PDB file of C-alpha atoms in Angstrom:
ATOM      1  CA  GLY A   1      32.247  23.849  57.610  1.00  0.00           C
ATOM      2  CA  GLU A   2      32.469  21.440  54.906  1.00  0.00           C
ATOM      3  CA  SER A   3      35.608  19.067  54.264  1.00  0.00           C
ATOM      4  CA  VAL A   4      36.930  16.286  52.570  1.00  0.00           C
ATOM      5  CA  GLY A   5      37.825  13.388  54.531  1.00  0.00           C
ATOM      6  CA  LEU A   6      39.322   9.906  54.132  1.00  0.00           C
ATOM      7  CA  HIS A   7      37.976   6.795  55.214  1.00  0.00           C
ATOM      8  CA  LEU A   8      41.312   5.113  56.369  1.00  0.00           C
ATOM      9  CA  PRO A   9      44.423   6.539  57.871  1.00  0.00           C
ATOM     10  CA  THR A  10      46.561   3.722  56.989  1.00  0.00           C
ATOM     11  CA  LEU A  11      46.525   0.908  54.103  1.00  0.00           C
ATOM     12  CA  SER A  12      48.867  -2.106  53.749  1.00  0.00           C
ATOM     13  CA  VAL A  13      49.197  -3.645  50.487  1.00  0.00           C
ATOM     14  CA  GLN A  14      50.981  -6.491  49.168  1.00  0.00           C
ATOM     15  CA  GLU A  15      53.322  -5.654  46.050  1.00  0.00           C
ATOM     16  CA  GLY A  16      51.419  -6.717  42.883  1.00  0.00           C
ATOM     17  CA  ASP A  17      48.167  -6.465  44.578  1.00  0.00           C
ATOM     18  CA  ASN A  18      45.606  -3.839  43.480  1.00  0.00           C
ATOM     19  CA  SER A  19      45.009  -0.956  45.921  1.00  0.00           C
ATOM     20  CA  ILE A  20      41.635   1.025  46.749  1.00  0.00           C
ATOM     21  CA  ILE A  21      41.713   4.320  48.572  1.00  0.00           C
ATOM     22  CA  ASN A  22      38.685   5.876  49.664  1.00  0.00           C
ATOM     23  CA  CYS A  23      37.554   9.263  50.493  1.00  0.00           C
ATOM     24  CA  ALA A  24      34.312  10.912  51.396  1.00  0.00           C
ATOM     25  CA  TYR A  25      33.546  14.485  50.436  1.00  0.00           C
ATOM     26  CA  SER A  26      30.770  16.696  51.538  1.00  0.00           C
ATOM     27  CA  ASN A  27      30.843  20.022  49.260  1.00  0.00           C
ATOM     28  CA  SER A  28      28.539  18.687  46.366  1.00  0.00           C
ATOM     29  CA  ALA A  29      29.220  22.115  44.579  1.00  0.00           C
ATOM     30  CA  SER A  30      32.596  21.119  43.789  1.00  0.00           C
ATOM     31  CA  ASP A  31      33.704  21.128  40.301  1.00  0.00           C
ATOM     32  CA  TYR A  32      37.021  18.939  40.446  1.00  0.00           C
ATOM     33  CA  PHE A  33      38.064  16.244  42.752  1.00  0.00           C
ATOM     34  CA  ILE A  34      41.759  15.428  42.948  1.00  0.00           C
ATOM     35  CA  TRP A  35      44.196  12.892  44.127  1.00  0.00           C
ATOM     36  CA  TYR A  36      47.456  13.963  45.256  1.00  0.00           C
ATOM     37  CA  LYS A  37      50.534  11.844  46.498  1.00  0.00           C
ATOM     38  CA  GLN A  38      53.193  12.726  48.768  1.00  0.00           C
ATOM     39  CA  GLU A  39      56.368  10.838  49.206  1.00  0.00           C
ATOM     40  CA  SER A  40      58.570  11.498  52.413  1.00  0.00           C
ATOM     41  CA  GLY A  41      60.471  14.644  52.688  1.00  0.00           C
ATOM     42  CA  LYS A  42      58.608  16.088  49.466  1.00  0.00           C
ATOM     43  CA  GLY A  43      55.495  18.203  48.702  1.00  0.00           C
ATOM     44  CA  PRO A  44      52.237  16.536  47.416  1.00  0.00           C
ATOM     45  CA  GLN A  45      52.160  15.677  43.698  1.00  0.00           C
ATOM     46  CA  PHE A  46      49.247  15.833  41.669  1.00  0.00           C
ATOM     47  CA  ILE A  47      47.968  12.020  40.214  1.00  0.00           C
ATOM     48  CA  ILE A  48      44.849  12.492  38.704  1.00  0.00           C
ATOM     49  CA  ASP A  49      41.486  14.673  38.719  1.00  0.00           C
ATOM     50  CA  ILE A  50      38.041  14.072  37.431  1.00  0.00           C
ATOM     51  CA  ARG A  51      35.255  16.719  37.015  1.00  0.00           C
ATOM     52  CA  SER A  52      31.917  16.581  38.830  1.00  0.00           C
ATOM     53  CA  ASN A  53      30.234  15.648  35.583  1.00  0.00           C
ATOM     54  CA  MET A  54      32.175  12.308  35.103  1.00  0.00           C
ATOM     55  CA  ASP A  55      32.013   8.989  37.279  1.00  0.00           C
ATOM     56  CA  LYS A  56      35.212   7.459  36.165  1.00  0.00           C
ATOM     57  CA  ARG A  57      38.608   8.477  34.758  1.00  0.00           C
ATOM     58  CA  GLN A  58      41.809   6.379  34.056  1.00  0.00           C
ATOM     59  CA  GLY A  59      45.236   7.204  34.086  1.00  0.00           C
ATOM     60  CA  GLN A  60      48.570   5.071  33.747  1.00  0.00           C
ATOM     61  CA  ARG A  61      47.901   2.321  36.490  1.00  0.00           C
ATOM     62  CA  VAL A  62      45.203   4.547  38.404  1.00  0.00           C
ATOM     63  CA  THR A  63      41.527   5.008  38.152  1.00  0.00           C
ATOM     64  CA  VAL A  64      39.420   7.648  39.965  1.00  0.00           C
ATOM     65  CA  LEU A  65      35.802   6.913  40.618  1.00  0.00           C
ATOM     66  CA  LEU A  66      33.191   9.613  41.567  1.00  0.00           C
ATOM     67  CA  ASN A  67      30.049   8.574  43.107  1.00  0.00           C
ATOM     68  CA  LYS A  68      28.062  11.896  43.523  1.00  0.00           C
ATOM     69  CA  THR A  69      25.056   9.946  44.866  1.00  0.00           C
ATOM     70  CA  VAL A  70      26.744   8.878  47.875  1.00  0.00           C
ATOM     71  CA  LYS A  71      29.607  11.541  47.736  1.00  0.00           C
ATOM     72  CA  HIS A  72      32.400   9.061  47.543  1.00  0.00           C
ATOM     73  CA  LEU A  73      35.713   9.237  45.660  1.00  0.00           C
ATOM     74  CA  SER A  74      38.159   6.392  45.328  1.00  0.00           C
ATOM     75  CA  LEU A  75      41.505   5.863  43.875  1.00  0.00           C
ATOM     76  CA  GLN A  76      42.461   2.624  42.559  1.00  0.00           C
ATOM     77  CA  ILE A  77      46.273   1.553  41.960  1.00  0.00           C
ATOM     78  CA  ALA A  78      46.793  -1.177  39.595  1.00  0.00           C
ATOM     79  CA  ALA A  79      49.734  -3.633  40.240  1.00  0.00           C
ATOM     80  CA  THR A  80      51.071  -1.978  43.487  1.00  0.00           C
ATOM     81  CA  GLN A  81      54.765  -1.366  43.475  1.00  0.00           C
ATOM     82  CA  PRO A  82      57.107  -0.331  46.175  1.00  0.00           C
ATOM     83  CA  GLY A  83      57.511   3.248  44.927  1.00  0.00           C
ATOM     84  CA  ASP A  84      53.685   3.631  45.580  1.00  0.00           C
ATOM     85  CA  SER A  85      54.355   3.827  49.353  1.00  0.00           C
ATOM     86  CA  ALA A  86      53.206   7.023  50.108  1.00  0.00           C
ATOM     87  CA  VAL A  87      50.593   9.229  51.789  1.00  0.00           C
ATOM     88  CA  TYR A  88      47.498   9.767  49.465  1.00  0.00           C
ATOM     89  CA  PHE A  89      45.397  12.901  49.681  1.00  0.00           C
ATOM     90  CA  CYS A  90      42.171  13.463  48.106  1.00  0.00           C
ATOM     91  CA  ALA A  91      41.196  17.251  47.481  1.00  0.00           C
ATOM     92  CA  GLU A  92      38.328  18.983  45.962  1.00  0.00           C
ATOM     93  CA  ILE A  93      38.021  22.424  44.221  1.00  0.00           C
ATOM     94  CA  PRO A  94      34.819  24.272  45.395  1.00  0.00           C
ATOM     95  CA  PRO A  95      33.523  27.294  43.862  1.00  0.00           C
ATOM     96  CA  ASP A  96      35.801  29.748  45.449  1.00  0.00           C
ATOM     97  CA  TYR A  97      38.477  27.568  44.132  1.00  0.00           C
ATOM     98  CA  LYS A  98      40.052  27.283  47.437  1.00  0.00           C
ATOM     99  CA  LEU A  99      41.272  24.031  46.983  1.00  0.00           C
ATOM    100  CA  SER A 100      40.770  21.744  50.283  1.00  0.00           C
ATOM    101  CA  PHE A 101      42.340  18.472  51.077  1.00  0.00           C
ATOM    102  CA  GLY A 102      41.373  15.363  53.542  1.00  0.00           C
ATOM    103  CA  ALA A 103      43.675  14.251  56.101  1.00  0.00           C
ATOM    104  CA  GLY A 104      45.354  11.519  54.027  1.00  0.00           C
ATOM    105  CA  THR A 105      45.730   7.891  53.678  1.00  0.00           C
ATOM    106  CA  THR A 106      49.427   6.217  54.214  1.00  0.00           C
ATOM    107  CA  VAL A 107      49.918   3.314  51.854  1.00  0.00           C
ATOM    108  CA  THR A 108      52.464   0.596  52.726  1.00  0.00           C
ATOM    109  CA  VAL A 109      53.544  -1.811  50.145  1.00  0.00           C
ATOM    110  CA  ARG A 110      54.755  -5.063  51.439  1.00  0.00           C
ATOM    111  CA  ALA A 111      57.526  -6.998  49.338  1.00  0.00           C
TER     112      ALA A 111
ATOM    113  CA  ASP B   1      60.140  21.819  34.479  1.00  0.00           C
ATOM    114  CA  VAL B   2      57.884  23.676  36.618  1.00  0.00           C
ATOM    115  CA  LYS B   3      59.157  25.006  40.087  1.00  0.00           C
ATOM    116  CA  VAL B   4      57.668  26.158  43.293  1.00  0.00           C
ATOM    117  CA  THR B   5      60.398  27.118  45.606  1.00  0.00           C
ATOM    118  CA  GLN B   6      60.052  27.917  49.306  1.00  0.00           C
ATOM    119  CA  SER B   7      62.984  29.633  50.831  1.00  0.00           C
ATOM    120  CA  SER B   8      63.788  27.481  53.788  1.00  0.00           C
ATOM    121  CA  ARG B   9      63.652  23.896  54.027  1.00  0.00           C
ATOM    122  CA  TYR B  10      64.057  24.299  58.167  1.00  0.00           C
ATOM    123  CA  LEU B  11      63.851  27.288  60.417  1.00  0.00           C
ATOM    124  CA  VAL B  12      63.961  27.580  64.052  1.00  0.00           C
ATOM    125  CA  LYS B  13      62.491  30.631  65.381  1.00  0.00           C
ATOM    126  CA  ARG B  14      61.931  32.018  69.094  1.00  0.00           C
ATOM    127  CA  THR B  15      58.501  32.422  70.423  1.00  0.00           C
ATOM    128  CA  GLY B  16      57.536  36.334  69.720  1.00  0.00           C
ATOM    129  CA  GLU B  17      59.500  36.823  66.550  1.00  0.00           C
ATOM    130  CA  LYS B  18      58.044  38.020  63.458  1.00  0.00           C
ATOM    131  CA  VAL B  19      58.561  35.228  60.735  1.00  0.00           C
ATOM    132  CA  PHE B  20      58.719  35.487  57.132  1.00  0.00           C
ATOM    133  CA  LEU B  21      57.969  32.314  55.001  1.00  0.00           C
ATOM    134  CA  GLU B  22      58.790  32.931  51.162  1.00  0.00           C
ATOM    135  CA  CYS B  23      57.466  31.211  47.949  1.00  0.00           C
ATOM    136  CA  VAL B  24      58.119  31.703  44.427  1.00  0.00           C
ATOM    137  CA  GLN B  25      56.632  30.149  41.401  1.00  0.00           C
ATOM    138  CA  ASP B  26      57.894  30.481  38.046  1.00  0.00           C
ATOM    139  CA  MET B  27      55.033  29.426  35.830  1.00  0.00           C
ATOM    140  CA  ASP B  28      53.017  32.697  35.675  1.00  0.00           C
ATOM    141  CA  HIS B  29      50.162  31.129  37.868  1.00  0.00           C
ATOM    142  CA  GLU B  30      47.153  33.369  39.230  1.00  0.00           C
ATOM    143  CA  ASN B  31      46.432  31.239  42.147  1.00  0.00           C
ATOM    144  CA  MET B  32      48.915  30.878  45.149  1.00  0.00           C
ATOM    145  CA  PHE B  33      48.014  28.921  48.437  1.00  0.00           C
ATOM    146  CA  TRP B  34      49.675  28.737  51.900  1.00  0.00           C
ATOM    147  CA  TYR B  35      48.943  25.346  53.770  1.00  0.00           C
ATOM    148  CA  ARG B  36      50.127  23.886  57.136  1.00  0.00           C
ATOM    149  CA  GLN B  37      50.354  20.010  57.650  1.00  0.00           C
ATOM    150  CA  ASP B  38      50.233  18.350  60.869  1.00  0.00           C
ATOM    151  CA  PRO B  39      50.011  14.809  61.619  1.00  0.00           C
ATOM    152  CA  GLY B  40      46.690  13.110  61.419  1.00  0.00           C
ATOM    153  CA  LEU B  41      45.173  16.431  59.953  1.00  0.00           C
ATOM    154  CA  GLY B  42      46.210  16.715  56.443  1.00  0.00           C
ATOM    155  CA  LEU B  43      46.928  20.205  54.682  1.00  0.00           C
ATOM    156  CA  ARG B  44      44.980  23.116  56.129  1.00  0.00           C
ATOM    157  CA  LEU B  45      44.621  26.117  54.140  1.00  0.00           C
ATOM    158  CA  ILE B  46      45.766  29.341  56.058  1.00  0.00           C
ATOM    159  CA  TYR B  47      45.480  31.551  52.982  1.00  0.00           C
ATOM    160  CA  PHE B  48      44.702  31.822  49.313  1.00  0.00           C
ATOM    161  CA  SER B  49      45.352  34.454  46.783  1.00  0.00           C
ATOM    162  CA  TYR B  50      44.069  34.591  43.138  1.00  0.00           C
ATOM    163  CA  ASP B  51      45.714  37.545  42.012  1.00  0.00           C
ATOM    164  CA  VAL B  52      48.486  40.223  42.811  1.00  0.00           C
ATOM    165  CA  LYS B  53      47.377  42.090  46.280  1.00  0.00           C
ATOM    166  CA  MET B  54      44.284  39.852  46.511  1.00  0.00           C
ATOM    167  CA  LYS B  55      44.096  37.302  49.481  1.00  0.00           C
ATOM    168  CA  GLU B  56      41.235  35.152  50.829  1.00  0.00           C
ATOM    169  CA  LYS B  57      41.428  33.617  54.426  1.00  0.00           C
ATOM    170  CA  GLY B  58      41.655  30.106  54.491  1.00  0.00           C
ATOM    171  CA  ASP B  59      40.513  27.776  56.902  1.00  0.00           C
ATOM    172  CA  ILE B  60      42.792  28.613  59.729  1.00  0.00           C
ATOM    173  CA  PRO B  61      44.158  32.408  59.154  1.00  0.00           C
ATOM    174  CA  GLU B  62      44.304  33.349  62.797  1.00  0.00           C
ATOM    175  CA  GLY B  63      48.032  34.426  63.704  1.00  0.00           C
ATOM    176  CA  TYR B  64      48.984  34.560  59.997  1.00  0.00           C
ATOM    177  CA  SER B  65      48.952  37.265  57.470  1.00  0.00           C
ATOM    178  CA  VAL B  66      50.117  37.363  53.699  1.00  0.00           C
ATOM    179  CA  SER B  67      51.403  39.536  50.954  1.00  0.00           C
ATOM    180  CA  ARG B  68      51.317  39.276  47.168  1.00  0.00           C
ATOM    181  CA  GLU B  69      53.358  42.074  45.989  1.00  0.00           C
ATOM    182  CA  LYS B  70      54.026  40.466  42.764  1.00  0.00           C
ATOM    183  CA  LYS B  71      52.338  37.661  40.708  1.00  0.00           C
ATOM    184  CA  GLU B  72      55.354  35.219  41.194  1.00  0.00           C
ATOM    185  CA  ARG B  73      55.985  35.750  44.935  1.00  0.00           C
ATOM    186  CA  PHE B  74      53.459  34.780  48.114  1.00  0.00           C
ATOM    187  CA  SER B  75      54.438  35.383  51.339  1.00  0.00           C
ATOM    188  CA  LEU B  76      53.536  34.067  54.691  1.00  0.00           C
ATOM    189  CA  ILE B  77      53.761  36.061  57.725  1.00  0.00           C
ATOM    190  CA  LEU B  78      53.442  34.989  61.425  1.00  0.00           C
ATOM    191  CA  GLU B  79      53.125  38.119  63.359  1.00  0.00           C
ATOM    192  CA  SER B  80      54.165  36.730  66.704  1.00  0.00           C
ATOM    193  CA  ALA B  81      55.511  33.268  66.204  1.00  0.00           C
ATOM    194  CA  SER B  82      54.116  30.746  69.010  1.00  0.00           C
ATOM    195  CA  THR B  83      55.002  27.213  69.842  1.00  0.00           C
ATOM    196  CA  ASN B  84      51.381  26.108  68.445  1.00  0.00           C
ATOM    197  CA  GLN B  85      52.619  27.440  65.051  1.00  0.00           C
ATOM    198  CA  THR B  86      55.690  24.661  64.682  1.00  0.00           C
ATOM    199  CA  SER B  87      54.468  22.737  61.791  1.00  0.00           C
ATOM    200  CA  MET B  88      55.208  21.933  58.175  1.00  0.00           C
ATOM    201  CA  TYR B  89      54.406  24.666  55.862  1.00  0.00           C
ATOM    202  CA  LEU B  90      53.488  24.021  52.067  1.00  0.00           C
ATOM    203  CA  CYS B  91      53.166  26.851  49.492  1.00  0.00           C
ATOM    204  CA  ALA B  92      51.279  25.726  46.446  1.00  0.00           C
ATOM    205  CA  SER B  93      50.143  27.600  42.875  1.00  0.00           C
ATOM    206  CA  SER B  94      47.825  26.910  40.180  1.00  0.00           C
ATOM    207  CA  VAL B  95      46.285  28.512  36.885  1.00  0.00           C
ATOM    208  CA  ILE B  96      43.120  30.164  37.715  1.00  0.00           C
ATOM    209  CA  GLN B  97      40.627  27.507  36.879  1.00  0.00           C
ATOM    210  CA  GLY B  98      43.038  24.575  36.623  1.00  0.00           C
ATOM    211  CA  PRO B  99      42.517  21.384  38.746  1.00  0.00           C
ATOM    212  CA  GLU B 100      46.371  20.732  39.341  1.00  0.00           C
ATOM    213  CA  ALA B 101      48.552  22.654  41.904  1.00  0.00           C
ATOM    214  CA  PHE B 102      52.239  22.221  42.074  1.00  0.00           C
ATOM    215  CA  PHE B 103      53.525  22.394  45.727  1.00  0.00           C
ATOM    216  CA  GLY B 104      57.034  23.409  46.860  1.00  0.00           C
ATOM    217  CA  GLN B 105      59.136  21.157  49.082  1.00  0.00           C
ATOM    218  CA  GLY B 106      57.909  22.369  52.383  1.00  0.00           C
ATOM    219  CA  THR B 107      59.445  24.469  55.225  1.00  0.00           C
ATOM    220  CA  ARG B 108      59.436  23.035  58.468  1.00  0.00           C
ATOM    221  CA  LEU B 109      59.173  25.474  61.075  1.00  0.00           C
ATOM    222  CA  THR B 110      60.062  25.124  64.874  1.00  0.00           C
ATOM    223  CA  VAL B 111      59.111  27.621  67.297  1.00  0.00           C
ATOM    224  CA  VAL B 112      60.752  27.342  70.563  1.00  0.00           C
TER     225      VAL B 112
END
Protein backbone atom coordinates (compact mmCIF):
# COMPACT_ATOMS: atom_id res chain seq x y z
CA GLY A 1 0.00 0.00 0.00
CA GLU A 2 1.01 3.61 -0.15
CA SER A 3 2.74 5.12 2.83
CA VAL A 4 4.34 8.23 4.23
CA GLY A 5 7.94 7.85 5.25
CA LEU A 6 10.83 9.88 6.64
CA HIS A 7 14.36 9.92 5.29
CA LEU A 8 16.26 9.77 8.56
CA PRO A 9 15.29 8.28 11.91
CA THR A 10 17.48 10.67 13.95
CA LEU A 11 18.79 14.21 13.66
CA SER A 12 21.22 15.95 16.03
CA VAL A 13 21.27 19.75 15.88
CA GLN A 14 23.27 22.42 17.66
CA GLU A 15 21.14 24.85 19.60
CA GLY A 16 20.61 27.99 17.54
CA ASP A 17 21.11 26.26 14.20
CA ASN A 18 18.34 25.62 11.70
CA SER A 19 16.88 22.11 11.45
CA ILE A 20 15.57 20.45 8.34
CA ILE A 21 13.49 17.31 8.61
CA ASN A 22 12.58 15.46 5.44
CA CYS A 23 9.77 13.16 4.42
CA ALA A 24 8.88 11.27 1.26
CA TYR A 25 5.26 10.48 0.52
CA SER A 26 3.70 8.26 -2.11
CA ASN A 27 -0.01 9.11 -2.27
CA SER A 28 -0.20 11.91 -4.82
CA ALA A 29 -3.98 12.16 -4.28
CA SER A 30 -3.61 13.43 -0.70
CA ASP A 31 -5.08 16.86 -0.10
CA TYR A 32 -3.25 17.81 3.09
CA PHE A 33 0.25 17.19 4.36
CA ILE A 34 0.94 17.79 8.01
CA TRP A 35 3.75 17.86 10.54
CA TYR A 36 3.28 16.68 14.12
CA LYS A 37 5.60 16.91 17.11
CA GLN A 38 5.59 14.31 19.88
CA GLU A 39 7.33 15.05 23.14
CA SER A 40 8.23 12.28 25.53
CA GLY A 41 5.19 10.84 27.32
CA LYS A 42 2.69 12.83 25.29
CA GLY A 43 0.50 12.36 22.25
CA PRO A 44 1.49 13.98 18.94
CA GLN A 45 0.70 17.65 18.58
CA PHE A 46 -0.11 19.45 15.33
CA ILE A 47 2.57 21.89 14.15
CA ILE A 48 1.64 23.00 10.66
CA ASP A 49 -0.13 21.79 7.54
CA ILE A 50 0.06 22.53 3.85
CA ARG A 51 -2.51 21.91 1.18
CA SER A 52 -1.57 20.10 -2.00
CA ASN A 53 -2.06 23.24 -4.11
CA MET A 54 0.67 25.09 -2.20
CA ASP A 55 4.46 24.67 -2.17
CA LYS A 56 5.41 26.65 0.93
CA ARG A 57 3.81 27.72 4.17
CA GLN A 58 5.32 29.53 7.10
CA GLY A 59 4.43 29.51 10.74
CA GLN A 60 6.12 30.70 13.86
CA ARG A 61 9.78 29.58 13.46
CA VAL A 62 8.67 26.77 11.15
CA THR A 63 8.36 26.46 7.39
CA VAL A 64 6.91 23.54 5.49
CA LEU A 65 7.88 22.92 1.89
CA LEU A 66 6.03 20.64 -0.50
CA ASN A 67 7.58 19.39 -3.72
CA LYS A 68 4.93 17.42 -5.58
CA THR A 69 7.23 16.66 -8.49
CA VAL A 70 9.41 14.40 -6.33
CA LYS A 71 6.78 13.76 -3.64
CA HIS A 72 8.84 15.35 -0.91
CA LEU A 73 7.84 17.23 2.22
CA SER A 74 10.16 19.04 4.58
CA LEU A 75 9.94 20.92 7.85
CA GLN A 76 12.41 23.67 8.60
CA ILE A 77 12.81 24.89 12.17
CA ALA A 78 14.63 28.18 12.60
CA ALA A 79 16.98 28.81 15.52
CA THR A 80 16.43 25.39 17.09
CA GLN A 81 15.85 25.44 20.84
CA PRO A 82 16.11 22.72 23.50
CA GLY A 83 12.31 22.58 23.61
CA ASP A 84 12.34 21.44 19.99
CA SER A 85 13.79 18.09 21.02
CA ALA A 86 11.06 15.58 20.13
CA VAL A 87 9.95 13.06 17.56
CA TYR A 88 8.59 14.67 14.39
CA PHE A 89 6.12 12.90 12.15
CA CYS A 90 4.92 13.81 8.72
CA ALA A 91 1.39 12.78 7.87
CA GLU A 92 -1.03 12.98 5.00
CA ILE A 93 -4.76 13.04 4.55
CA PRO A 94 -5.78 11.03 1.49
CA PRO A 95 -9.25 11.31 -0.12
CA ASP A 96 -10.68 8.73 2.32
CA TYR A 97 -9.56 10.92 5.29
CA LYS A 98 -7.58 8.12 6.91
CA LEU A 99 -4.82 10.18 8.43
CA SER A 100 -1.55 8.28 7.80
CA PHE A 101 1.82 8.79 9.47
CA GLY A 102 5.43 8.10 8.68
CA ALA A 103 7.90 6.43 11.04
CA GLY A 104 9.17 9.66 12.61
CA THR A 105 12.47 11.50 13.07
CA THR A 106 13.91 11.97 16.55
CA VAL A 107 15.46 15.42 16.86
CA THR A 108 18.01 16.00 19.61
CA VAL A 109 19.19 19.54 20.31
CA ARG A 110 22.77 19.87 21.60
CA ALA A 111 23.49 22.71 24.01
CA ASP B 1 -9.19 24.04 25.65
CA VAL B 2 -9.74 21.03 23.40
CA LYS B 3 -9.45 17.65 24.98
CA VAL B 4 -9.15 14.00 24.02
CA THR B 5 -9.12 11.77 27.05
CA GLN B 6 -8.08 8.14 27.15
CA SER B 7 -9.36 6.20 30.11
CA SER B 8 -6.04 4.74 31.25
CA ARG B 9 -2.36 5.71 30.97
CA TYR B 10 -1.12 2.20 31.76
CA LEU B 11 -2.79 -1.19 31.56
CA VAL B 12 -1.53 -4.70 32.20
CA LYS B 13 -3.69 -7.54 30.91
CA ARG B 14 -3.33 -11.28 30.57
CA THR B 15 -3.22 -13.18 27.31
CA GLY B 16 -6.71 -14.09 26.18
CA GLU B 17 -8.47 -11.33 28.10
CA LYS B 18 -10.96 -9.04 26.39
CA VAL B 19 -9.64 -5.50 26.69
CA PHE B 20 -11.49 -2.22 26.28
CA LEU B 21 -9.68 1.05 25.61
CA GLU B 22 -11.90 4.09 25.89
CA CYS B 23 -11.51 7.49 24.29
CA VAL B 24 -13.67 10.57 24.77
CA GLN B 25 -13.43 13.92 23.00
CA ASP B 26 -15.21 17.12 23.96
CA MET B 27 -14.91 18.99 20.67
CA ASP B 28 -17.92 17.57 18.81
CA HIS B 29 -15.56 16.16 16.17
CA GLU B 30 -16.89 13.84 13.51
CA ASN B 31 -13.68 11.88 12.92
CA MET B 32 -12.07 9.63 15.49
CA PHE B 33 -9.05 7.40 15.10
CA TRP B 34 -7.22 4.62 16.91
CA TYR B 35 -3.49 4.13 16.31
CA ARG B 36 -0.83 1.94 17.79
CA GLN B 37 2.70 3.25 18.13
CA ASP B 38 5.72 0.97 18.13
CA PRO B 39 9.42 1.93 18.00
CA GLY B 40 10.62 2.44 14.44
CA LEU B 41 7.15 1.93 12.97
CA GLY B 42 5.55 5.27 13.71
CA LEU B 43 1.79 5.45 14.16
CA ARG B 44 -0.22 2.78 12.40
CA LEU B 45 -3.94 3.23 11.90
CA ILE B 46 -6.10 0.49 13.39
CA TYR B 47 -9.59 1.88 12.85
CA PHE B 48 -11.22 5.12 11.81
CA SER B 49 -14.75 6.41 12.38
CA TYR B 50 -16.29 9.38 10.60
CA ASP B 51 -19.69 9.30 12.30
CA VAL B 52 -21.68 7.53 14.97
CA LYS B 53 -21.93 3.80 14.27
CA MET B 54 -19.66 4.18 11.22
CA LYS B 55 -16.23 2.57 11.10
CA GLU B 56 -13.53 1.89 8.56
CA LYS B 57 -10.60 -0.48 8.83
CA GLY B 58 -7.17 1.02 8.92
CA ASP B 59 -3.89 -0.62 8.06
CA ILE B 60 -3.78 -3.15 10.92
CA PRO B 61 -7.34 -4.04 12.06
CA GLU B 62 -6.70 -7.74 12.71
CA GLY B 63 -7.35 -8.67 16.34
CA TYR B 64 -9.20 -5.42 17.05
CA SER B 65 -12.73 -4.11 16.83
CA VAL B 66 -14.26 -0.73 17.62
CA SER B 67 -17.48 0.78 18.83
CA ARG B 68 -18.88 4.26 18.36
CA GLU B 69 -22.33 4.48 19.87
CA LYS B 70 -22.05 8.18 20.73
CA LYS B 71 -20.28 10.94 18.83
CA GLU B 72 -17.90 11.77 21.65
CA ARG B 73 -16.79 8.23 22.49
CA PHE B 74 -14.74 5.74 20.45
CA SER B 75 -13.78 2.44 22.01
CA LEU B 76 -11.10 0.02 20.89
CA ILE B 77 -11.66 -3.62 21.78
CA LEU B 78 -9.07 -6.36 21.83
CA GLU B 79 -11.22 -9.46 21.57
CA SER B 80 -8.56 -11.82 22.92
CA ALA B 81 -5.39 -10.00 23.93
CA SER B 82 -2.09 -11.41 22.74
CA THR B 83 1.48 -10.49 23.63
CA ASN B 84 2.06 -8.96 20.20
CA GLN B 85 -0.57 -6.37 21.05
CA THR B 86 1.67 -4.92 23.71
CA SER B 87 2.05 -1.35 22.52
CA MET B 88 1.22 2.32 22.98
CA TYR B 89 -2.32 3.07 21.81
CA LEU B 90 -3.27 6.58 20.76
CA CYS B 91 -6.71 7.99 20.11
CA ALA B 92 -7.31 11.12 18.03
CA SER B 93 -10.19 13.21 16.76
CA SER B 94 -10.66 15.82 14.04
CA VAL B 95 -13.36 17.70 12.21
CA ILE B 96 -14.69 16.06 9.07
CA GLN B 97 -12.39 17.75 6.52
CA GLY B 98 -9.90 19.44 8.76
CA PRO B 99 -6.16 18.81 8.75
CA GLU B 100 -5.59 19.04 12.48
CA ALA B 101 -6.08 15.97 14.64
CA PHE B 102 -6.02 16.17 18.42
CA PHE B 103 -4.49 13.29 20.31
CA GLY B 104 -4.99 11.81 23.72
CA GLN B 105 -2.05 11.15 26.01
CA GLY B 106 -1.90 7.48 25.05
CA THR B 107 -2.45 4.16 26.80
CA ARG B 108 0.54 1.90 27.27
CA LEU B 109 -0.84 -1.63 27.19
CA THR B 110 1.22 -4.60 28.30
CA VAL B 111 -0.12 -8.09 27.63
CA VAL B 112 1.52 -10.79 29.73
